[in-house]
Each structure stands twice: as structure tokens, then as C-alpha cells.
């Protein structure tokens, strides 16, 4: 099960983790420009996280016999969908890049991502990004006590507007660890799946693509790319179910 926030102290730590995540993502967002590399942005992320008394969650993460993840961020350019490893690849005008960041603060993990154009994007890429972002908003809106995981999945999937929905990856419980139960698919049937309760924390992360929604993993065992080389976009926030409106931890209010 996902972490369930049980005390004001736990809520405060989760909020702090999310706020740090938001602040560091804002710095990274500003640093994206032609000529910059993933490794340079990774160094900025490490410095900004440390300066706030937190730790990057991703380094050393090694699920299911994978090599330990080397980065503090995931850096996925154009046809790369998610989990791209920051390296020497230089961003160029017109690229779109997804940057995913995990922050651990006093035992609480926040996970969030955005996709942004480098310089100007084509109107096609821009439309794909705005559609994916709107789907995240719709998923957040559906994340309410009494609703079910399938309601979130349906809310996200209904926003795809003809884009491909990646089925192999999705959102997840988060909080004490980066990946907790339940899995949150990006398409599904309303009324199905686990019922949402106040205090549950979920990372919602729609991923849409312009071509066929088939992916493959590269030999590094991490980078996931679109099989047809098409564009993809990815947005993620860490959200709590409450008695009232969902609380988005990874956004600066
Ligand atoms: N938001 C990504 C996910 O949930 C974070 C992956 S981090 C990595 O899959 F370390 F696994 F790359
Ligand atoms: Co995630």
C-alpha cells in the first residue's frame, strides 16, 4: 500500500519534500537551454537538493536486478520516453526534454516531472505537451476520497485526444519509498480498482506519444524509448488524497 500520512509531523515532512522538489525543478526548468547537457543539469539538481537539506532519491535505485540508477534526475530527450540517464548529450533548439526528480526529506519521498521545449518547439510538440499536462490536471482532479484508482486512470486516459497512451508505465504510490502500491495506469475503467482514502499519497504521471505507443528499453537497462522514434511527453506530480480537494505536494502554491 501507499504510505498513509498519519500525523501532522509526517504531513509536514511530506510537504517539505514536495516543496523542495518543486523549487529544484523550477531551477532546472530555467536552466534548460540549447547547449546544456543532462550531466550539467544533474549537477545543478544535486547542488540545489543538498542546499535544502534533502537527498536525491534516484541515485543507486536498483529494482529487479537493474544496475543502480546513476542520476539524480531522469533526462529523456525527444523519442526517449522516461528514465533516460543524464550524460553528454547536448540539448538543441527544438528538442523536448522530460526531467524527472525524486527528493527524500527526513524519510519522505516526492516524485515529479515535466516536459519542456528547448528554445522554441514545433506546434505539434507543443500540443502534445499541453495535452499531457492537461491529462495530469484531470487525474489530480479525480484523486478524491471515495473514488477509485480506475477513476484516475479513466480521467487521464480520456484526455489523450488521439495521442498514444503508454500502457507499460504509469503512476504509483509514493511516500516512504519511491515506488509503492498501487500502480496507477494512465487509462482504465471508472469505478474499478482500489478505493482512495484520505492520507494516501500517489504519484500521477501521464505519458502520451505522437506515434504508436510501443516502447523499448535500451541496453543500459534504463532508458525507455519509443519504438517508432516518435515524440513523447511526460508530466508527474505527487498528490495526497484528503477529505477535501487533493493536495499537490510538488507544486509551489
Ligand atoms: N518518476 C519515475 C518513475 O516513477 C522515476 C524513476 S527514477 C529511476 O518511474 F531512478 F528509476 F530512474
Ligand atoms: Co514516478
PDB file of C-alpha atoms in Angstrom, chain A:
ATOM      1  CA  UNK A   1       0.000   0.000   0.000  1.00  0.00           C
ATOM      2  CA  UNK A   2       0.978   3.599  -0.476  1.00  0.00           C
ATOM      3  CA  UNK A   3       2.121   5.482   2.551  1.00  0.00           C
ATOM      4  CA  UNK A   4      -0.819   6.835   4.504  1.00  0.00           C
ATOM      5  CA  UNK A   5       0.025  10.095   6.232  1.00  0.00           C
ATOM      6  CA  UNK A   6      -0.809   9.536   9.872  1.00  0.00           C
ATOM      7  CA  UNK A   7       0.354  12.593  11.803  1.00  0.00           C
ATOM      8  CA  UNK A   8       0.894  16.331  11.395  1.00  0.00           C
ATOM      9  CA  UNK A   9       4.641  15.700  11.569  1.00  0.00           C
ATOM     10  CA  UNK A  10       4.509  13.218   8.675  1.00  0.00           C
ATOM     11  CA  UNK A  11       2.358  15.622   6.675  1.00  0.00           C
ATOM     12  CA  UNK A  12       4.850  18.401   7.293  1.00  0.00           C
ATOM     13  CA  UNK A  13       7.793  16.269   6.126  1.00  0.00           C
ATOM     14  CA  UNK A  14       5.898  15.190   3.006  1.00  0.00           C
ATOM     15  CA  UNK A  15       5.011  18.831   2.279  1.00  0.00           C
ATOM     16  CA  UNK A  16       8.610  19.889   2.736  1.00  0.00           C
ATOM     17  CA  UNK A  17       9.848  17.114   0.431  1.00  0.00           C
ATOM     18  CA  UNK A  18       7.371  18.240  -2.213  1.00  0.00           C
ATOM     19  CA  UNK A  19       8.255  21.907  -1.836  1.00  0.00           C
ATOM     20  CA  UNK A  20      11.963  21.188  -2.249  1.00  0.00           C
ATOM     21  CA  UNK A  21      11.145  19.084  -5.292  1.00  0.00           C
ATOM     22  CA  UNK A  22       9.162  22.000  -6.774  1.00  0.00           C
ATOM     23  CA  UNK A  23      11.889  24.550  -6.053  1.00  0.00           C
ATOM     24  CA  UNK A  24      14.624  22.411  -7.581  1.00  0.00           C
ATOM     25  CA  UNK A  25      12.500  21.642 -10.641  1.00  0.00           C
ATOM     26  CA  UNK A  26      11.958  25.357 -11.132  1.00  0.00           C
ATOM     27  CA  UNK A  27      15.735  25.901 -11.150  1.00  0.00           C
ATOM     28  CA  UNK A  28      16.158  23.046 -13.635  1.00  0.00           C
ATOM     29  CA  UNK A  29      13.351  24.411 -15.822  1.00  0.00           C
ATOM     30  CA  UNK A  30      15.183  27.749 -16.032  1.00  0.00           C
ATOM     31  CA  UNK A  31      18.482  26.047 -16.808  1.00  0.00           C
ATOM     32  CA  UNK A  32      17.162  24.192 -19.874  1.00  0.00           C
ATOM     33  CA  UNK A  33      18.602  25.834 -22.967  1.00  0.00           C
ATOM     34  CA  UNK A  34      20.444  24.906 -26.166  1.00  0.00           C
ATOM     35  CA  UNK A  35      23.960  23.649 -25.386  1.00  0.00           C
ATOM     36  CA  UNK A  36      23.306  22.311 -21.903  1.00  0.00           C
ATOM     37  CA  UNK A  37      23.823  18.603 -21.118  1.00  0.00           C
ATOM     38  CA  UNK A  38      21.996  16.193 -18.845  1.00  0.00           C
ATOM     39  CA  UNK A  39      25.071  15.871 -16.645  1.00  0.00           C
ATOM     40  CA  UNK A  40      25.168  19.638 -16.116  1.00  0.00           C
ATOM     41  CA  UNK A  41      21.501  19.664 -15.080  1.00  0.00           C
ATOM     42  CA  UNK A  42      22.111  16.638 -12.857  1.00  0.00           C
ATOM     43  CA  UNK A  43      24.870  18.553 -11.052  1.00  0.00           C
ATOM     44  CA  UNK A  44      22.540  21.523 -10.553  1.00  0.00           C
ATOM     45  CA  UNK A  45      19.875  19.192  -9.111  1.00  0.00           C
ATOM     46  CA  UNK A  46      22.335  17.633  -6.642  1.00  0.00           C
ATOM     47  CA  UNK A  47      23.611  21.023  -5.509  1.00  0.00           C
ATOM     48  CA  UNK A  48      20.135  22.544  -5.074  1.00  0.00           C
ATOM     49  CA  UNK A  49      18.790  19.487  -3.210  1.00  0.00           C
ATOM     50  CA  UNK A  50      21.775  19.401  -0.843  1.00  0.00           C
ATOM     51  CA  UNK A  51      21.441  23.144  -0.198  1.00  0.00           C
ATOM     52  CA  UNK A  52      17.919  22.448   1.103  1.00  0.00           C
ATOM     53  CA  UNK A  53      18.970  19.684   3.491  1.00  0.00           C
ATOM     54  CA  UNK A  54      17.484  16.872   1.394  1.00  0.00           C
ATOM     55  CA  UNK A  55      18.805  13.980  -0.695  1.00  0.00           C
ATOM     56  CA  UNK A  56      18.179  12.919  -4.283  1.00  0.00           C
ATOM     57  CA  UNK A  57      16.076   9.743  -4.259  1.00  0.00           C
ATOM     58  CA  UNK A  58      17.103   8.235  -7.595  1.00  0.00           C
ATOM     59  CA  UNK A  59      20.874   7.543  -7.271  1.00  0.00           C
ATOM     60  CA  UNK A  60      21.517   3.877  -6.505  1.00  0.00           C
ATOM     61  CA  UNK A  61      17.914   2.819  -7.117  1.00  0.00           C
ATOM     62  CA  UNK A  62      18.158  -0.757  -8.464  1.00  0.00           C
ATOM     63  CA  UNK A  63      14.810  -2.537  -8.798  1.00  0.00           C
ATOM     64  CA  UNK A  64      14.571  -6.040 -10.239  1.00  0.00           C
ATOM     65  CA  UNK A  65      18.248  -6.709 -10.936  1.00  0.00           C
ATOM     66  CA  UNK A  66      18.804  -3.484 -12.845  1.00  0.00           C
ATOM     67  CA  UNK A  67      22.140  -1.705 -12.497  1.00  0.00           C
ATOM     68  CA  UNK A  68      21.934   1.034  -9.844  1.00  0.00           C
ATOM     69  CA  UNK A  69      20.440   4.184 -11.393  1.00  0.00           C
ATOM     70  CA  UNK A  70      23.311   6.687 -11.702  1.00  0.00           C
ATOM     71  CA  UNK A  71      21.494  10.027 -11.894  1.00  0.00           C
ATOM     72  CA  UNK A  72      19.759  12.425  -9.541  1.00  0.00           C
ATOM     73  CA  UNK A  73      17.405  13.239 -12.424  1.00  0.00           C
ATOM     74  CA  UNK A  74      15.990  11.313 -15.343  1.00  0.00           C
ATOM     75  CA  UNK A  75      16.698  13.206 -18.550  1.00  0.00           C
ATOM     76  CA  UNK A  76      14.721  11.951 -21.546  1.00  0.00           C
ATOM     77  CA  UNK A  77      15.025  13.767 -24.892  1.00  0.00           C
ATOM     78  CA  UNK A  78      12.564  13.575 -27.847  1.00  0.00           C
ATOM     79  CA  UNK A  79      11.992   9.869 -28.639  1.00  0.00           C
ATOM     80  CA  UNK A  80      13.198   8.914 -25.163  1.00  0.00           C
ATOM     81  CA  UNK A  81      10.098   8.412 -23.027  1.00  0.00           C
ATOM     82  CA  UNK A  82      11.378   8.110 -19.452  1.00  0.00           C
ATOM     83  CA  UNK A  83      14.368   7.025 -17.342  1.00  0.00           C
ATOM     84  CA  UNK A  84      16.982   8.499 -19.695  1.00  0.00           C
ATOM     85  CA  UNK A  85      20.360   8.681 -17.947  1.00  0.00           C
ATOM     86  CA  UNK A  86      21.950  12.150 -17.803  1.00  0.00           C
ATOM     87  CA  UNK A  87      25.079  12.175 -19.964  1.00  0.00           C
ATOM     88  CA  UNK A  88      26.931  14.285 -22.517  1.00  0.00           C
ATOM     89  CA  UNK A  89      24.053  14.590 -24.980  1.00  0.00           C
ATOM     90  CA  UNK A  90      23.722  18.298 -25.709  1.00  0.00           C
ATOM     91  CA  UNK A  91      20.257  19.821 -25.902  1.00  0.00           C
ATOM     92  CA  UNK A  92      19.481  21.524 -29.201  1.00  0.00           C
ATOM     93  CA  UNK A  93      16.929  24.126 -30.176  1.00  0.00           C
ATOM     94  CA  UNK A  94      13.616  22.382 -30.889  1.00  0.00           C
ATOM     95  CA  UNK A  95      14.262  19.314 -28.688  1.00  0.00           C
ATOM     96  CA  UNK A  96      11.762  18.479 -25.989  1.00  0.00           C
ATOM     97  CA  UNK A  97      13.100  17.062 -22.743  1.00  0.00           C
ATOM     98  CA  UNK A  98      11.419  15.359 -19.802  1.00  0.00           C
ATOM     99  CA  UNK A  99      13.127  15.943 -16.459  1.00  0.00           C
ATOM    100  CA  UNK A 100      12.067  13.716 -13.571  1.00  0.00           C
ATOM    101  CA  UNK A 101      13.188  14.375  -9.994  1.00  0.00           C
ATOM    102  CA  UNK A 102      12.945  12.428  -6.738  1.00  0.00           C
ATOM    103  CA  UNK A 103      13.615  14.152  -3.411  1.00  0.00           C
ATOM    104  CA  UNK A 104      13.877  12.494   0.008  1.00  0.00           C
ATOM    105  CA  UNK A 105      13.416  14.750   3.026  1.00  0.00           C
ATOM    106  CA  UNK A 106      13.509  13.230   6.528  1.00  0.00           C
ATOM    107  CA  UNK A 107      12.291   9.892   5.222  1.00  0.00           C
ATOM    108  CA  UNK A 108       9.613  11.196   2.832  1.00  0.00           C
ATOM    109  CA  UNK A 109       9.865  10.877  -0.930  1.00  0.00           C
ATOM    110  CA  UNK A 110       8.343  13.149  -3.578  1.00  0.00           C
ATOM    111  CA  UNK A 111       8.476  12.311  -7.285  1.00  0.00           C
ATOM    112  CA  UNK A 112       7.635  14.776 -10.059  1.00  0.00           C
ATOM    113  CA  UNK A 113       8.447  15.518 -13.684  1.00  0.00           C
ATOM    114  CA  UNK A 114       7.843  17.980 -16.508  1.00  0.00           C
ATOM    115  CA  UNK A 115       8.484  18.125 -20.230  1.00  0.00           C
ATOM    116  CA  UNK A 116       9.715  21.358 -21.783  1.00  0.00           C
ATOM    117  CA  UNK A 117      10.836  22.594 -25.166  1.00  0.00           C
ATOM    118  CA  UNK A 118      14.420  23.746 -25.663  1.00  0.00           C
ATOM    119  CA  UNK A 119      14.152  27.205 -27.192  1.00  0.00           C
ATOM    120  CA  UNK A 120      11.024  27.066 -29.349  1.00  0.00           C
ATOM    121  CA  UNK A 121       9.108  23.849 -30.006  1.00  0.00           C
ATOM    122  CA  UNK A 122       7.160  22.893 -33.089  1.00  0.00           C
ATOM    123  CA  UNK A 123       3.434  23.444 -32.672  1.00  0.00           C
ATOM    124  CA  UNK A 124       2.998  19.649 -32.843  1.00  0.00           C
ATOM    125  CA  UNK A 125       5.335  19.109 -29.890  1.00  0.00           C
ATOM    126  CA  UNK A 126       3.724  21.974 -28.012  1.00  0.00           C
ATOM    127  CA  UNK A 127       0.255  20.454 -28.481  1.00  0.00           C
ATOM    128  CA  UNK A 128       1.445  17.037 -27.276  1.00  0.00           C
ATOM    129  CA  UNK A 129       2.961  18.605 -24.139  1.00  0.00           C
ATOM    130  CA  UNK A 130      -0.103  20.708 -23.318  1.00  0.00           C
ATOM    131  CA  UNK A 131      -2.386  17.704 -23.824  1.00  0.00           C
ATOM    132  CA  UNK A 132      -0.295  15.538 -21.471  1.00  0.00           C
ATOM    133  CA  UNK A 133      -0.187  18.296 -18.879  1.00  0.00           C
ATOM    134  CA  UNK A 134      -3.972  18.712 -19.063  1.00  0.00           C
ATOM    135  CA  UNK A 135      -4.365  14.958 -18.528  1.00  0.00           C
ATOM    136  CA  UNK A 136      -2.322  15.205 -15.328  1.00  0.00           C
ATOM    137  CA  UNK A 137      -4.612  18.006 -14.139  1.00  0.00           C
ATOM    138  CA  UNK A 138      -7.643  15.874 -14.867  1.00  0.00           C
ATOM    139  CA  UNK A 139      -6.093  12.909 -12.997  1.00  0.00           C
ATOM    140  CA  UNK A 140      -5.384  15.114  -9.986  1.00  0.00           C
ATOM    141  CA  UNK A 141      -8.977  16.344 -10.025  1.00  0.00           C
ATOM    142  CA  UNK A 142     -10.193  12.726  -9.871  1.00  0.00           C
ATOM    143  CA  UNK A 143      -7.924  11.854  -6.915  1.00  0.00           C
ATOM    144  CA  UNK A 144     -10.552  12.119  -4.190  1.00  0.00           C
ATOM    145  CA  UNK A 145     -11.590  10.090  -1.175  1.00  0.00           C
ATOM    146  CA  UNK A 146     -14.206   7.533  -2.135  1.00  0.00           C
ATOM    147  CA  UNK A 147     -13.168   7.436  -5.801  1.00  0.00           C
ATOM    148  CA  UNK A 148     -11.097   4.548  -7.156  1.00  0.00           C
ATOM    149  CA  UNK A 149      -7.804   4.143  -8.984  1.00  0.00           C
ATOM    150  CA  UNK A 150      -9.797   3.408 -12.145  1.00  0.00           C
ATOM    151  CA  UNK A 151     -11.414   6.841 -11.895  1.00  0.00           C
ATOM    152  CA  UNK A 152      -7.981   8.487 -12.011  1.00  0.00           C
ATOM    153  CA  UNK A 153      -6.885   6.211 -14.866  1.00  0.00           C
ATOM    154  CA  UNK A 154     -10.049   6.985 -16.794  1.00  0.00           C
ATOM    155  CA  UNK A 155      -9.733  10.738 -16.181  1.00  0.00           C
ATOM    156  CA  UNK A 156      -6.164  10.705 -17.531  1.00  0.00           C
ATOM    157  CA  UNK A 157      -6.852   8.408 -20.474  1.00  0.00           C
ATOM    158  CA  UNK A 158      -9.915  10.386 -21.574  1.00  0.00           C
ATOM    159  CA  UNK A 159      -7.673  13.406 -22.196  1.00  0.00           C
ATOM    160  CA  UNK A 160      -5.423  11.666 -24.734  1.00  0.00           C
ATOM    161  CA  UNK A 161      -7.243  13.232 -27.673  1.00  0.00           C
ATOM    162  CA  UNK A 162      -5.944  10.678 -30.164  1.00  0.00           C
ATOM    163  CA  UNK A 163      -2.376  10.550 -28.841  1.00  0.00           C
ATOM    164  CA  UNK A 164      -0.958   7.160 -27.889  1.00  0.00           C
ATOM    165  CA  UNK A 165      -1.144   6.215 -24.209  1.00  0.00           C
ATOM    166  CA  UNK A 166       1.835   4.273 -22.918  1.00  0.00           C
ATOM    167  CA  UNK A 167       0.468   1.203 -21.125  1.00  0.00           C
ATOM    168  CA  UNK A 168       3.693  -0.258 -19.678  1.00  0.00           C
ATOM    169  CA  UNK A 169       4.370   2.637 -17.315  1.00  0.00           C
ATOM    170  CA  UNK A 170       2.216   4.706 -15.029  1.00  0.00           C
ATOM    171  CA  UNK A 171       1.816   6.314 -11.648  1.00  0.00           C
ATOM    172  CA  UNK A 172       2.304   4.705  -8.267  1.00  0.00           C
ATOM    173  CA  UNK A 173       2.017   5.053  -4.542  1.00  0.00           C
ATOM    174  CA  UNK A 174       4.892   7.064  -3.077  1.00  0.00           C
ATOM    175  CA  UNK A 175       5.946   8.451   0.306  1.00  0.00           C
ATOM    176  CA  UNK A 176       8.235   6.188   2.335  1.00  0.00           C
ATOM    177  CA  UNK A 177       9.689   4.650  -0.802  1.00  0.00           C
ATOM    178  CA  UNK A 178       9.688   5.887  -4.354  1.00  0.00           C
ATOM    179  CA  UNK A 179       7.545   3.082  -5.734  1.00  0.00           C
ATOM    180  CA  UNK A 180       4.748   1.760  -3.570  1.00  0.00           C
ATOM    181  CA  UNK A 181       1.433   0.102  -4.322  1.00  0.00           C
ATOM    182  CA  UNK A 182      -0.863   0.755  -6.051  1.00  0.00           C
ATOM    183  CA  UNK A 183       0.096   1.055  -9.708  1.00  0.00           C
ATOM    184  CA  UNK A 184      -1.899   3.894 -11.328  1.00  0.00           C
ATOM    185  CA  UNK A 185      -2.481   3.190 -15.034  1.00  0.00           C
ATOM    186  CA  UNK A 186      -2.897   6.036 -17.499  1.00  0.00           C
ATOM    187  CA  UNK A 187      -6.063   4.532 -18.944  1.00  0.00           C
ATOM    188  CA  UNK A 188      -8.780   2.446 -17.361  1.00  0.00           C
ATOM    189  CA  UNK A 189     -12.368   1.985 -16.365  1.00  0.00           C
ATOM    190  CA  UNK A 190     -14.137   4.242 -13.884  1.00  0.00           C
ATOM    191  CA  UNK A 191     -15.359   2.549 -10.721  1.00  0.00           C
ATOM    192  CA  UNK A 192     -12.641  -0.137 -10.793  1.00  0.00           C
ATOM    193  CA  UNK A 193      -9.665  -0.761  -8.569  1.00  0.00           C
ATOM    194  CA  UNK A 194      -8.600   0.289  -5.094  1.00  0.00           C
ATOM    195  CA  UNK A 195     -10.758   2.795  -3.270  1.00  0.00           C
ATOM    196  CA  UNK A 196      -8.958   6.052  -2.355  1.00  0.00           C
ATOM    197  CA  UNK A 197      -8.740   7.089   1.294  1.00  0.00           C
ATOM    198  CA  UNK A 198      -7.641  10.339   2.936  1.00  0.00           C
ATOM    199  CA  UNK A 199      -3.894  10.354   3.623  1.00  0.00           C
ATOM    200  CA  UNK A 200      -2.917   8.163   0.655  1.00  0.00           C
ATOM    201  CA  UNK A 201      -0.114   9.647  -1.439  1.00  0.00           C
ATOM    202  CA  UNK A 202       0.147   8.939  -5.164  1.00  0.00           C
ATOM    203  CA  UNK A 203       2.494   9.982  -7.936  1.00  0.00           C
ATOM    204  CA  UNK A 204       0.381  10.525 -11.061  1.00  0.00           C
ATOM    205  CA  UNK A 205       2.340  10.523 -14.307  1.00  0.00           C
ATOM    206  CA  UNK A 206       0.633  10.536 -17.699  1.00  0.00           C
ATOM    207  CA  UNK A 207       2.814   9.729 -20.722  1.00  0.00           C
ATOM    208  CA  UNK A 208       1.447  10.329 -24.203  1.00  0.00           C
ATOM    209  CA  UNK A 209       3.100   9.907 -27.594  1.00  0.00           C
ATOM    210  CA  UNK A 210       2.602  11.150 -31.136  1.00  0.00           C
ATOM    211  CA  UNK A 211       3.141   7.770 -32.793  1.00  0.00           C
ATOM    212  CA  UNK A 212       2.499   4.156 -31.807  1.00  0.00           C
ATOM    213  CA  UNK A 213       2.539   3.597 -28.021  1.00  0.00           C
ATOM    214  CA  UNK A 214       5.149   0.815 -28.194  1.00  0.00           C
ATOM    215  CA  UNK A 215       8.346   1.232 -26.190  1.00  0.00           C
ATOM    216  CA  UNK A 216      11.681  -0.500 -25.843  1.00  0.00           C
ATOM    217  CA  UNK A 217      14.362  -0.411 -23.210  1.00  0.00           C
ATOM    218  CA  UNK A 218      17.925   0.385 -24.277  1.00  0.00           C
ATOM    219  CA  UNK A 219      20.974  -1.758 -23.429  1.00  0.00           C
ATOM    220  CA  UNK A 220      21.726   0.474 -20.431  1.00  0.00           C
ATOM    221  CA  UNK A 221      18.636  -1.261 -18.874  1.00  0.00           C
ATOM    222  CA  UNK A 222      17.126   2.133 -18.011  1.00  0.00           C
ATOM    223  CA  UNK A 223      16.408   4.401 -20.958  1.00  0.00           C
ATOM    224  CA  UNK A 224      12.933   3.769 -22.375  1.00  0.00           C
ATOM    225  CA  UNK A 225      12.450   4.974 -25.960  1.00  0.00           C
ATOM    226  CA  UNK A 226       9.535   4.951 -28.373  1.00  0.00           C
ATOM    227  CA  UNK A 227       9.977   2.038 -30.765  1.00  0.00           C
ATOM    228  CA  UNK A 228       8.967   4.164 -33.769  1.00  0.00           C
ATOM    229  CA  UNK A 229      11.182   7.102 -32.744  1.00  0.00           C
ATOM    230  CA  UNK A 230       8.156   9.396 -32.250  1.00  0.00           C
ATOM    231  CA  UNK A 231       7.836  12.164 -29.702  1.00  0.00           C
ATOM    232  CA  UNK A 232       6.605  11.606 -26.170  1.00  0.00           C
ATOM    233  CA  UNK A 233       5.694  13.831 -23.233  1.00  0.00           C
ATOM    234  CA  UNK A 234       5.569  13.118 -19.504  1.00  0.00           C
ATOM    235  CA  UNK A 235       4.267  15.156 -16.558  1.00  0.00           C
ATOM    236  CA  UNK A 236       4.163  13.998 -12.931  1.00  0.00           C
ATOM    237  CA  UNK A 237       3.121  15.338  -9.531  1.00  0.00           C
ATOM    238  CA  UNK A 238       2.953  13.821  -6.042  1.00  0.00           C
ATOM    239  CA  UNK A 239      -0.559  14.206  -4.664  1.00  0.00           C
ATOM    240  CA  UNK A 240      -2.348  13.389  -1.393  1.00  0.00           C
ATOM    241  CA  UNK A 241      -5.935  12.244  -1.088  1.00  0.00           C
ATOM    242  CA  UNK A 242      -7.675  14.394   1.548  1.00  0.00           C
ATOM    243  CA  UNK A 243     -11.204  14.818   2.897  1.00  0.00           C
ATOM    244  CA  UNK A 244     -11.483  17.712   0.518  1.00  0.00           C
ATOM    245  CA  UNK A 245      -9.526  18.873  -2.557  1.00  0.00           C
ATOM    246  CA  UNK A 246      -6.436  16.803  -3.493  1.00  0.00           C
ATOM    247  CA  UNK A 247      -3.207  18.345  -2.148  1.00  0.00           C
ATOM    248  CA  UNK A 248      -0.409  18.599  -4.712  1.00  0.00           C
ATOM    249  CA  UNK A 249       2.844  18.464  -2.738  1.00  0.00           C
ATOM    250  CA  UNK A 250       5.224  19.065  -5.633  1.00  0.00           C
ATOM    251  CA  UNK A 251       3.925  22.459  -6.651  1.00  0.00           C
ATOM    252  CA  UNK A 252       4.655  25.830  -5.116  1.00  0.00           C
ATOM    253  CA  UNK A 253       1.287  27.230  -4.059  1.00  0.00           C
TER     254      UNK A 253
END
